[in-house]
Tab-separated table of C-alpha atoms and ligand atoms in Angstrom:
chain	number	residue	atom	x	y	z
X	1	MET	CA	-18.761	-25.556	-17.153
X	2	TYR	CA	-15.876	-27.175	-18.999
X	3	LEU	CA	-12.472	-26.550	-17.407
X	4	THR	CA	-9.103	-27.480	-18.869
X	5	LYS	CA	-6.704	-29.612	-16.817
X	6	GLU	CA	-4.670	-26.516	-16.020
X	7	GLU	CA	-7.751	-24.580	-14.874
X	8	GLU	CA	-8.667	-27.483	-12.608
X	9	ARG	CA	-5.194	-27.485	-11.109
X	10	ILE	CA	-5.459	-23.768	-10.416
X	11	LEU	CA	-8.856	-24.358	-8.839
X	12	ASP	CA	-7.316	-27.082	-6.643
X	13	GLY	CA	-4.756	-24.573	-5.383
X	14	GLU	CA	-1.734	-26.104	-7.093
X	15	MET	CA	-0.637	-22.684	-8.362
X	16	GLY	CA	-1.045	-20.724	-5.177
X	17	GLU	CA	-3.742	-19.258	-3.030
X	18	ALA	CA	-4.382	-16.041	-4.990
X	19	ARG	CA	-4.821	-17.820	-8.322
X	20	GLN	CA	-7.076	-20.351	-6.656
X	21	LEU	CA	-9.242	-17.584	-5.195
X	22	ALA	CA	-9.323	-15.713	-8.504
X	23	MET	CA	-10.232	-18.879	-10.407
X	24	GLU	CA	-13.001	-19.679	-7.901
X	25	VAL	CA	-14.574	-16.263	-8.488
X	26	VAL	CA	-14.220	-16.349	-12.278
X	27	VAL	CA	-15.648	-19.891	-12.467
X	28	LYS	CA	-18.519	-18.987	-10.127
X	29	VAL	CA	-19.431	-15.980	-12.298
X	30	GLY	CA	-19.151	-18.162	-15.409
X	31	GLU	CA	-21.478	-20.765	-13.913
X	32	VAL	CA	-24.070	-18.172	-12.904
X	33	MET	CA	-23.990	-16.824	-16.469
X	34	ASN	CA	-24.127	-20.323	-18.017
X	35	ALA	CA	-20.744	-20.043	-19.707
X	36	GLU	CA	-19.678	-23.210	-21.501
X	37	LYS	CA	-15.970	-22.478	-20.784
X	38	LEU	CA	-13.414	-19.759	-20.066
X	39	ILE	CA	-11.709	-17.800	-22.822
X	40	PRO	CA	-8.089	-16.537	-22.599
X	41	VAL	CA	-7.885	-12.730	-22.693
X	42	LYS	CA	-5.108	-10.660	-24.236
X	43	SER	CA	-5.344	-7.833	-21.737
X	44	ALA	CA	-7.217	-6.627	-18.671
X	45	HIS	CA	-8.082	-3.071	-17.686
X	46	ILE	CA	-8.981	-2.374	-14.079
X	47	SER	CA	-11.349	0.432	-13.142
X	48	GLY	CA	-11.420	0.599	-9.322
X	49	VAL	CA	-8.168	2.496	-8.823
X	50	SER	CA	-9.045	5.776	-7.107
X	51	TYR	CA	-8.830	5.811	-3.320
X	52	LYS	CA	-11.994	7.937	-3.479
X	53	ASN	CA	-13.832	4.930	-4.944
X	54	ILE	CA	-12.253	1.893	-3.288
X	55	GLY	CA	-11.293	3.339	0.101
X	56	ASP	CA	-9.459	1.431	2.855
X	57	GLU	CA	-11.489	-1.714	2.242
X	58	GLY	CA	-10.359	-1.898	-1.365
X	59	LEU	CA	-6.759	-1.236	-0.380
X	60	GLU	CA	-6.893	-3.986	2.244
X	61	PHE	CA	-8.339	-6.410	-0.329
X	62	LEU	CA	-5.479	-5.636	-2.723
X	63	HIS	CA	-2.887	-6.110	0.028
X	64	GLU	CA	-4.420	-9.486	0.835
X	65	LEU	CA	-4.377	-10.604	-2.798
X	66	ARG	CA	-0.774	-9.496	-3.226
X	67	ASP	CA	0.302	-11.181	0.034
X	68	LYS	CA	-1.296	-14.411	-1.187
X	69	GLY	CA	0.959	-14.206	-4.264
X	70	GLY	CA	-1.537	-12.550	-6.615
X	71	MET	CA	0.151	-11.645	-9.910
X	72	PHE	CA	-1.470	-10.578	-13.150
X	73	THR	CA	-0.789	-13.099	-15.898
X	74	VAL	CA	-1.824	-10.894	-18.830
X	75	LYS	CA	-1.045	-7.279	-19.713
X	76	THR	CA	-3.035	-5.330	-17.124
X	77	THR	CA	-3.572	-1.585	-17.194
X	78	LEU	CA	-5.166	0.821	-14.716
X	79	ASN	CA	-7.863	3.491	-14.915
X	80	PRO	CA	-7.310	7.019	-13.529
X	81	SER	CA	-6.494	7.452	-9.849
X	82	GLY	CA	-7.622	10.199	-7.477
X	83	ILE	CA	-4.508	12.371	-7.913
X	84	ASP	CA	-1.910	13.522	-10.371
X	85	LEU	CA	1.072	11.582	-9.044
X	86	ASP	CA	3.441	14.513	-9.574
X	87	LYS	CA	1.187	17.523	-9.079
X	88	TRP	CA	-1.109	16.382	-6.295
X	89	SER	CA	-0.162	19.225	-4.003
X	90	ARG	CA	-0.903	21.692	-6.809
X	91	MET	CA	-4.325	20.066	-6.988
X	92	ASN	CA	-4.565	20.778	-3.262
X	93	SER	CA	-5.143	17.051	-2.649
X	94	ASP	CA	-5.242	15.889	0.944
X	95	GLU	CA	-1.893	14.429	2.024
X	96	LYS	CA	-3.351	11.296	3.592
X	97	PHE	CA	-5.470	10.717	0.496
X	98	ALA	CA	-2.384	11.081	-1.718
X	99	ARG	CA	-0.410	8.626	0.435
X	100	LYS	CA	-3.174	6.031	0.243
X	101	GLN	CA	-3.507	6.556	-3.496
X	102	VAL	CA	0.201	5.991	-4.045
X	103	GLU	CA	-0.043	2.832	-1.936
X	104	ILE	CA	-2.901	1.482	-4.103
X	105	ILE	CA	-0.904	2.060	-7.279
X	106	SER	CA	2.215	0.465	-5.703
X	107	VAL	CA	0.305	-2.689	-4.797
X	108	PHE	CA	-1.154	-2.923	-8.295
X	109	ARG	CA	2.339	-2.412	-9.698
X	110	GLU	CA	3.753	-5.164	-7.480
X	111	MET	CA	1.080	-7.447	-8.882
X	112	GLY	CA	2.340	-6.655	-12.381
X	113	ALA	CA	-0.021	-3.889	-13.535
X	114	ILE	CA	1.131	-1.148	-15.899
X	115	PRO	CA	-0.029	2.097	-14.269
X	116	ILE	CA	-1.075	3.971	-17.384
X	117	LEU	CA	-3.792	5.531	-15.200
X	118	THR	CA	-6.025	6.449	-18.085
X	119	CYS	CA	-9.528	5.501	-19.152
X	120	THR	CA	-8.501	5.514	-22.818
X	121	PRO	CA	-6.364	2.343	-22.925
X	122	TYR	CA	-7.550	1.812	-26.511
X	123	PHE	CA	-5.124	4.573	-27.560
X	124	TYR	CA	-2.117	3.009	-25.816
X	125	VAL	CA	-2.614	-0.765	-25.609
X	126	ASP	CA	-2.086	-2.863	-28.700
X	127	ILE	CA	-5.461	-4.483	-29.409
X	128	SER	CA	-7.109	-5.543	-32.645
X	129	ALA	CA	-10.404	-6.827	-33.962
X	130	GLY	CA	-11.138	-10.292	-32.617
X	131	ASP	CA	-8.981	-9.971	-29.472
X	132	HIS	CA	-10.667	-11.099	-26.261
X	133	LEU	CA	-10.224	-8.690	-23.334
X	134	ALA	CA	-11.292	-8.291	-19.720
X	135	TRP	CA	-11.866	-4.559	-19.509
X	136	ALA	CA	-13.775	-2.815	-16.772
X	137	GLU	CA	-14.071	0.840	-17.786
X	138	SER	CA	-17.374	1.373	-19.586
X	139	ASN	CA	-16.171	3.896	-22.173
X	140	ALA	CA	-13.172	1.672	-22.961
X	141	VAL	CA	-15.400	-1.392	-23.263
X	142	LEU	CA	-17.744	0.420	-25.642
X	143	TYR	CA	-14.837	1.688	-27.723
X	144	ALA	CA	-13.066	-1.689	-27.869
X	145	ASN	CA	-16.228	-3.543	-28.925
X	146	SER	CA	-17.871	-0.949	-31.148
X	147	VAL	CA	-14.950	0.715	-32.910
X	148	ILE	CA	-12.078	-1.764	-32.794
X	149	GLY	CA	-14.098	-4.973	-32.941
X	150	ALA	CA	-12.407	-6.538	-29.906
X	151	PHE	CA	-14.486	-8.769	-27.602
X	152	THR	CA	-15.048	-7.794	-24.001
X	153	ASN	CA	-17.871	-7.777	-21.542
X	154	ARG	CA	-18.396	-4.749	-19.353
X	155	GLU	CA	-16.684	-6.201	-16.304
X	156	GLY	CA	-17.027	-4.970	-12.750
X	157	GLY	CA	-13.824	-3.619	-11.162
X	158	PRO	CA	-13.104	-6.577	-8.809
X	159	LEU	CA	-13.966	-9.191	-11.468
X	160	ALA	CA	-11.437	-7.630	-13.862
X	161	VAL	CA	-8.794	-8.008	-11.102
X	162	PHE	CA	-9.549	-11.726	-10.775
X	163	GLU	CA	-9.672	-12.192	-14.553
X	164	ALA	CA	-6.303	-10.457	-14.867
X	165	ILE	CA	-4.859	-12.957	-12.374
X	166	VAL	CA	-6.196	-16.032	-14.187
X	167	GLY	CA	-5.815	-14.453	-17.646
X	168	LYS	CA	-9.261	-15.678	-18.632
X	169	ALA	CA	-12.891	-14.596	-18.623
X	170	PRO	CA	-16.170	-16.517	-18.830
X	171	TYR	CA	-17.018	-17.173	-22.476
X	172	VAL	CA	-20.362	-15.399	-22.428
X	173	GLY	CA	-22.084	-12.180	-23.509
X	174	LEU	CA	-20.081	-10.048	-25.917
X	175	HIS	CA	-17.294	-12.657	-26.156
X	176	LEU	CA	-19.664	-14.672	-28.340
X	177	LYS	CA	-20.101	-13.642	-31.980
X	178	ARG	CA	-23.736	-14.709	-31.934
X	179	ASN	CA	-24.515	-12.128	-29.213
X	180	ARG	CA	-23.043	-9.226	-31.139
X	181	PHE	CA	-26.188	-8.436	-33.060
X	182	PRO	CA	-28.366	-5.288	-32.823
X	183	SER	CA	-31.447	-5.260	-30.622
X	184	ILE	CA	-32.813	-1.819	-31.549
X	185	ILE	CA	-32.129	0.756	-34.267
X	186	PHE	CA	-31.560	4.467	-33.723
X	187	ASP	CA	-31.888	6.473	-36.922
X	188	LEU	CA	-30.358	9.920	-36.425
X	189	LYS	CA	-31.758	11.492	-39.597
X	190	ASN	CA	-33.839	14.099	-37.681
X	191	VAL	CA	-31.067	15.236	-35.331
X	192	ARG	CA	-27.918	14.822	-37.383
X	193	ASP	CA	-27.652	18.448	-38.485
X	194	TYR	CA	-28.518	19.891	-35.098
X	195	VAL	CA	-26.022	17.677	-33.260
X	196	LYS	CA	-23.336	18.551	-35.780
X	197	GLU	CA	-24.027	22.260	-35.571
X	198	ARG	CA	-23.974	22.363	-31.770
X	199	GLY	CA	-21.367	19.652	-31.242
X	200	LEU	CA	-23.714	17.832	-28.861
X	201	TYR	CA	-22.382	14.327	-29.488
X	202	ALA	CA	-22.245	13.553	-25.784
X	203	ASN	CA	-25.885	14.575	-25.286
X	204	LEU	CA	-26.840	12.317	-28.184
X	205	GLY	CA	-24.975	9.383	-26.667
X	206	TYR	CA	-26.555	9.983	-23.291
X	207	TYR	CA	-29.994	9.946	-24.909
X	208	ILE	CA	-29.355	6.663	-26.745
X	209	GLY	CA	-28.148	4.929	-23.579
X	210	TYR	CA	-30.982	6.404	-21.551
X	211	VAL	CA	-33.638	5.117	-23.950
X	212	ALA	CA	-32.118	1.744	-24.886
X	213	LYS	CA	-30.810	0.899	-21.366
X	214	LYS	CA	-29.357	-2.446	-22.524
X	215	GLY	CA	-28.794	-4.582	-25.598
X	216	ILE	CA	-26.910	-3.453	-28.699
X	217	PRO	CA	-28.229	-0.367	-30.486
X	218	LEU	CA	-27.518	-0.054	-34.194
X	219	ILE	CA	-26.913	3.595	-34.991
X	220	ARG	CA	-27.662	4.931	-38.458
X	221	ASN	CA	-27.271	8.232	-40.241
X	222	ILE	CA	-24.332	9.170	-38.081
X	223	PRO	CA	-23.203	12.820	-38.208
X	224	GLU	CA	-19.916	13.131	-40.096
X	225	ARG	CA	-17.783	14.288	-37.156
X	226	LEU	CA	-18.953	11.339	-35.110
X	227	ARG	CA	-16.728	9.235	-37.326
X	228	GLU	CA	-13.667	10.777	-35.645
X	229	LYS	CA	-12.076	8.820	-32.803
X	230	ASP	CA	-12.177	11.698	-30.323
X	231	THR	CA	-15.824	12.456	-30.894
X	232	LEU	CA	-16.648	8.764	-30.735
X	233	LYS	CA	-15.042	8.390	-27.314
X	234	LEU	CA	-17.170	11.233	-25.945
X	235	PHE	CA	-20.309	9.775	-27.504
X	236	LEU	CA	-19.654	6.204	-26.342
X	237	ALA	CA	-18.738	7.314	-22.813
X	238	ALA	CA	-22.127	9.019	-22.587
X	239	ILE	CA	-23.914	5.841	-23.684
X	240	GLY	CA	-22.016	3.948	-20.990
X	241	ALA	CA	-23.031	6.488	-18.339
X	242	SER	CA	-26.764	6.276	-18.980
X	243	SER	CA	-27.008	2.516	-19.533
X	244	GLY	CA	-25.534	-0.917	-18.979
X	245	ILE	CA	-24.694	-1.155	-22.687
X	246	GLY	CA	-21.267	-2.558	-23.609
X	247	MET	CA	-21.443	-2.304	-27.364
X	248	VAL	CA	-23.186	-0.423	-30.166
X	249	ILE	CA	-23.025	-1.055	-33.891
X	250	LEU	CA	-22.169	2.100	-35.795
X	251	GLU	CA	-23.181	2.186	-39.430
X	252	ASN	CA	-20.081	1.871	-41.635
X	253	ILE	CA	-17.752	2.068	-38.621
X	254	SER	CA	-18.140	-1.013	-36.424
X	255	PRO	CA	-16.542	-4.135	-37.927
X	256	GLU	CA	-19.761	-6.027	-37.060
X	257	TYR	CA	-21.757	-3.750	-39.341
X	258	LEU	CA	-20.388	-5.644	-42.345
X	259	ASN	CA	-21.935	-8.893	-41.101
X	260	ILE	CA	-25.461	-7.523	-40.838
X	261	ARG	CA	-27.917	-8.380	-43.560
X	262	ARG	CA	-30.732	-5.926	-44.292
X	263	GLU	CA	-33.393	-8.635	-43.889
X	264	ASP	CA	-32.128	-9.447	-40.358
X	265	LEU	CA	-33.090	-5.952	-39.226
X	266	SER	CA	-36.695	-5.989	-40.375
X	267	CYS	CA	-37.961	-7.300	-37.036
X	268	LEU	CA	-36.208	-4.620	-34.951
X	269	GLU	CA	-37.833	-1.491	-33.550
X	270	THR	CA	-36.487	1.739	-35.102
X	271	LEU	CA	-36.456	5.004	-33.184
X	272	ALA	CA	-35.834	8.302	-34.932
X	273	PRO	CA	-35.449	10.814	-32.085
X	274	ASP	CA	-36.084	14.510	-32.496
X	275	VAL	CA	-34.022	17.353	-31.099
X	276	LYS	CA	-36.415	18.011	-28.214
X	277	GLU	CA	-36.077	14.450	-26.897
X	278	ILE	CA	-32.310	14.760	-26.826
X	279	ILE	CA	-32.364	18.150	-25.113
X	280	ASP	CA	-34.956	17.048	-22.555
X	281	THR	CA	-32.966	13.915	-21.626
X	282	SER	CA	-29.723	15.768	-21.055
X	283	GLU	CA	-31.504	18.382	-18.922
X	284	LYS	CA	-31.663	15.701	-16.213
X	285	ILE	CA	-27.894	15.822	-15.697
X	286	GLN	CA	-27.168	19.522	-15.946
X	287	LYS	CA	-28.245	22.983	-14.874
X	288	SER	CA	-29.088	24.676	-18.149
X	289	ASN	CA	-29.396	28.144	-16.578
X	290	LEU	CA	-25.900	28.090	-15.101
X	291	GLU	CA	-24.272	31.428	-15.920
X	292	ASP	CA	-21.097	31.853	-13.903
X	293	VAL	CA	-18.881	28.829	-13.284
X	294	ASP	CA	-15.673	28.192	-11.338
X	295	ALA	CA	-13.982	26.332	-14.165
X	296	ILE	CA	-14.158	24.700	-17.543
X	297	LEU	CA	-13.239	21.036	-17.349
X	298	LEU	CA	-12.247	18.927	-20.341
X	299	GLY	CA	-11.013	15.357	-20.458
X	300	CYS	CA	-13.776	12.859	-19.739
X	301	PRO	CA	-12.744	10.476	-21.248
X	302	HIS	CA	-9.117	11.573	-21.085
X	303	LEU	CA	-8.075	13.985	-23.819
X	304	SER	CA	-6.202	12.441	-26.736
X	305	LEU	CA	-3.202	13.885	-28.559
X	306	ASN	CA	-5.571	15.348	-31.161
X	307	ASP	CA	-7.760	16.916	-28.506
X	308	ILE	CA	-4.763	18.520	-26.798
X	309	ARG	CA	-3.434	19.823	-30.102
X	310	ARG	CA	-6.809	21.293	-30.984
X	311	ILE	CA	-7.275	23.019	-27.618
X	312	ALA	CA	-3.692	24.317	-27.616
X	313	MET	CA	-4.115	25.753	-31.114
X	314	PHE	CA	-7.339	27.448	-30.077
X	315	PHE	CA	-5.734	29.150	-27.080
X	316	LYS	CA	-2.632	30.078	-29.043
X	317	TYR	CA	-4.441	33.127	-30.377
X	318	ARG	CA	-7.192	33.675	-27.804
X	319	LYS	CA	-6.341	33.773	-24.116
X	320	PRO	CA	-8.747	32.030	-21.730
X	321	LYS	CA	-10.607	34.381	-19.400
X	322	LYS	CA	-12.000	31.542	-17.322
X	323	ARG	CA	-10.124	28.881	-15.392
X	324	VAL	CA	-9.573	25.898	-17.716
X	325	ILE	CA	-8.543	22.482	-16.393
X	326	LEU	CA	-7.626	19.548	-18.641
X	327	PHE	CA	-7.268	15.866	-17.758
X	328	THR	CA	-5.252	13.471	-19.837
X	329	ALA	CA	-2.955	10.450	-19.858
X	330	ARG	CA	0.660	10.766	-18.684
X	331	GLN	CA	1.732	9.142	-21.971
X	332	LEU	CA	0.995	12.513	-23.577
X	333	LYS	CA	3.386	14.389	-21.295
X	334	ARG	CA	6.121	13.633	-23.795
X	335	LEU	CA	4.079	13.159	-26.975
X	336	ALA	CA	2.159	16.425	-26.622
X	337	LYS	CA	4.938	18.360	-24.855
X	338	LYS	CA	4.950	21.411	-27.108
X	339	TYR	CA	1.168	21.766	-26.962
X	340	ILE	CA	1.055	21.306	-23.225
X	341	GLU	CA	3.776	23.928	-22.758
X	342	LEU	CA	1.738	26.302	-24.876
X	343	LEU	CA	-1.373	25.599	-22.818
X	344	GLU	CA	0.408	26.039	-19.494
X	345	LYS	CA	1.900	29.306	-20.717
X	346	ASN	CA	-1.701	30.449	-21.171
X	347	ASN	CA	-2.583	29.420	-17.603
X	348	VAL	CA	-4.472	26.311	-18.644
X	349	GLU	CA	-4.020	23.645	-15.944
X	350	VAL	CA	-3.150	20.163	-17.212
X	351	TYR	CA	-3.342	17.105	-14.968
X	352	TYR	CA	-2.412	13.485	-15.632
X	353	ASP	CA	-3.237	10.177	-13.892
X	354	THR	CA	-6.606	11.427	-12.629
X	355	CYS	CA	-9.893	12.853	-13.844
X	356	MET	CA	-12.586	15.326	-12.918
X	357	VAL	CA	-14.840	12.603	-11.505
X	358	VAL	CA	-12.410	10.641	-9.325
X	359	ALA	CA	-10.355	13.617	-8.111
X	360	ASP	CA	-11.640	15.922	-5.375
X	361	LEU	CA	-12.781	18.984	-7.306
X	362	ARG	CA	-13.947	20.805	-4.183
X	363	ARG	CA	-10.382	20.854	-2.912
X	364	MET	CA	-9.495	22.409	-6.266
X	365	ASN	CA	-12.035	25.151	-5.500
X	366	VAL	CA	-14.462	23.984	-8.138
X	367	THR	CA	-18.133	23.576	-7.313
X	368	SER	CA	-19.617	24.615	-10.663
X	369	CYS	CA	-18.295	23.869	-14.122
X	370	ILE	CA	-18.862	23.630	-17.843
X	371	VAL	CA	-17.961	20.329	-19.522
X	372	ASP	CA	-18.330	18.799	-22.966
X	373	SER	CA	-18.951	15.332	-21.526
X	374	ALA	CA	-22.326	13.882	-20.580
X	375	LYS	CA	-20.566	11.181	-18.566
X	376	ALA	CA	-18.809	13.828	-16.476
X	377	ALA	CA	-22.080	15.750	-16.109
X	378	TYR	CA	-23.879	12.615	-14.951
X	379	TYR	CA	-21.349	11.764	-12.226
X	380	LEU	CA	-20.559	15.315	-11.131
X	381	THR	CA	-24.236	16.226	-10.834
X	382	ALA	CA	-24.673	13.095	-8.684
X	383	GLN	CA	-21.793	14.331	-6.487
X	384	GLY	CA	-23.572	17.675	-5.953
X	385	TYR	CA	-21.694	19.890	-8.427
X	386	ASP	CA	-23.454	22.393	-10.691
X	387	VAL	CA	-22.710	21.377	-14.255
X	388	LYS	CA	-23.538	22.563	-17.753
X	389	ILE	CA	-22.791	20.617	-20.951
X	390	LEU	CA	-21.825	22.374	-24.160
X	391	GLY	CA	-20.270	21.180	-27.418
X	392	LEU	CA	-16.473	21.525	-27.478
X	393	ASP	CA	-16.403	24.522	-29.842
X	394	GLU	CA	-18.828	26.385	-27.626
X	395	VAL	CA	-16.930	25.404	-24.467
X	396	LEU	CA	-13.761	26.902	-25.932
X	397	ARG	CA	-15.572	30.043	-27.025
X	398	VAL	CA	-17.108	30.491	-23.551
X	399	ALA	CA	-13.651	30.056	-21.999
X	400	THR	CA	-12.475	33.217	-23.726
X	401	GLU	CA	-15.466	35.392	-22.747
U	1	F3S	FE1	-12.498	8.587	-17.689
U	1	F3S	FE2	-12.980	9.668	-15.396
U	1	F3S	FE3	-14.584	10.117	-17.415
U	1	F3S	S1	-12.298	7.632	-15.701
U	1	F3S	S2	-14.451	8.316	-18.694
U	1	F3S	S3	-12.456	10.741	-17.259
U	1	F3S	S4	-15.188	9.646	-15.344
């Protein structure tokens, strides 16, 4: 693999032990993947932040990197942690857990990370079409590639840390224009009306990921509401949960769609799923006969300003009769203040910095829940929770019954 003079000097340890180690890992990965060179990235987003996920081993590894002089050389943001940094005792989080979590965030901060602690960095970090990134959160990767037209592979948590230190990633996979071409077509003509009516965008995304598994699906005949950013994030997160996919091409949405010629698609397989296939696939990650639940959970991926406004407006006139818990980014504390005050006045719980999957829901007295997110359903079901997925409108209606 070609290395610049500067990269060679880093590899020789001339710029410190941590950068040398990081460069060794990034180069090794590049070589395994047959990269011709490294590409500078504009930003990195790290996903292994919760103490629940990385544990003492992860914390020790971060301490070591920091002690060796590890500093991020590009804008580096963090995914949700295991607690709300201000309201962790209200979440009934374990004190030791909270202490360890704060320590993890402090070490990342000392290394230069910006602790936005959200999985929706695409709403807060300045990125544009054509930017190269080293992002590690699957929903963020899918959004950056498929909606914004940025270039990032779906990095593993530790690799994103090393790439953030060297400020570069192997020039392979989705960094290369020639690889950003569809491998299969999903035509939604048979399910578009049903999905729209029931708001089951997450179930649809889960199905597409589950069937395609990898590659780049081209998605046609997209339901109208799926053109909205907030619906897209739910849909793309679900694709990321059921597959290793890092990018889809959305008809008339993805910048790449403009480069596709009709004749290039003639050799691709086209699937036109029916409603039953979508329902059957999402049955695998939920309990459809769940009647009574401990709580309604929204915010996987983190709720946006629009989402918060919409939910607040709904509850302005109809009080929730079930426990409702929302997860969002701390950036919205100020931006969505009036809506959040309205929600809290109606006993809706709002947490920042964390999410339903990486927090400890059992300590919050939740063992069964309704969500609008297939990604949340997938991970919570795997953690032993009883989960049901409904479209957002139905979730809100159920909350008031
Ligand atoms: Fe985000 Fe947590 Fe879901 S990190 S995408 S809210 S699992």
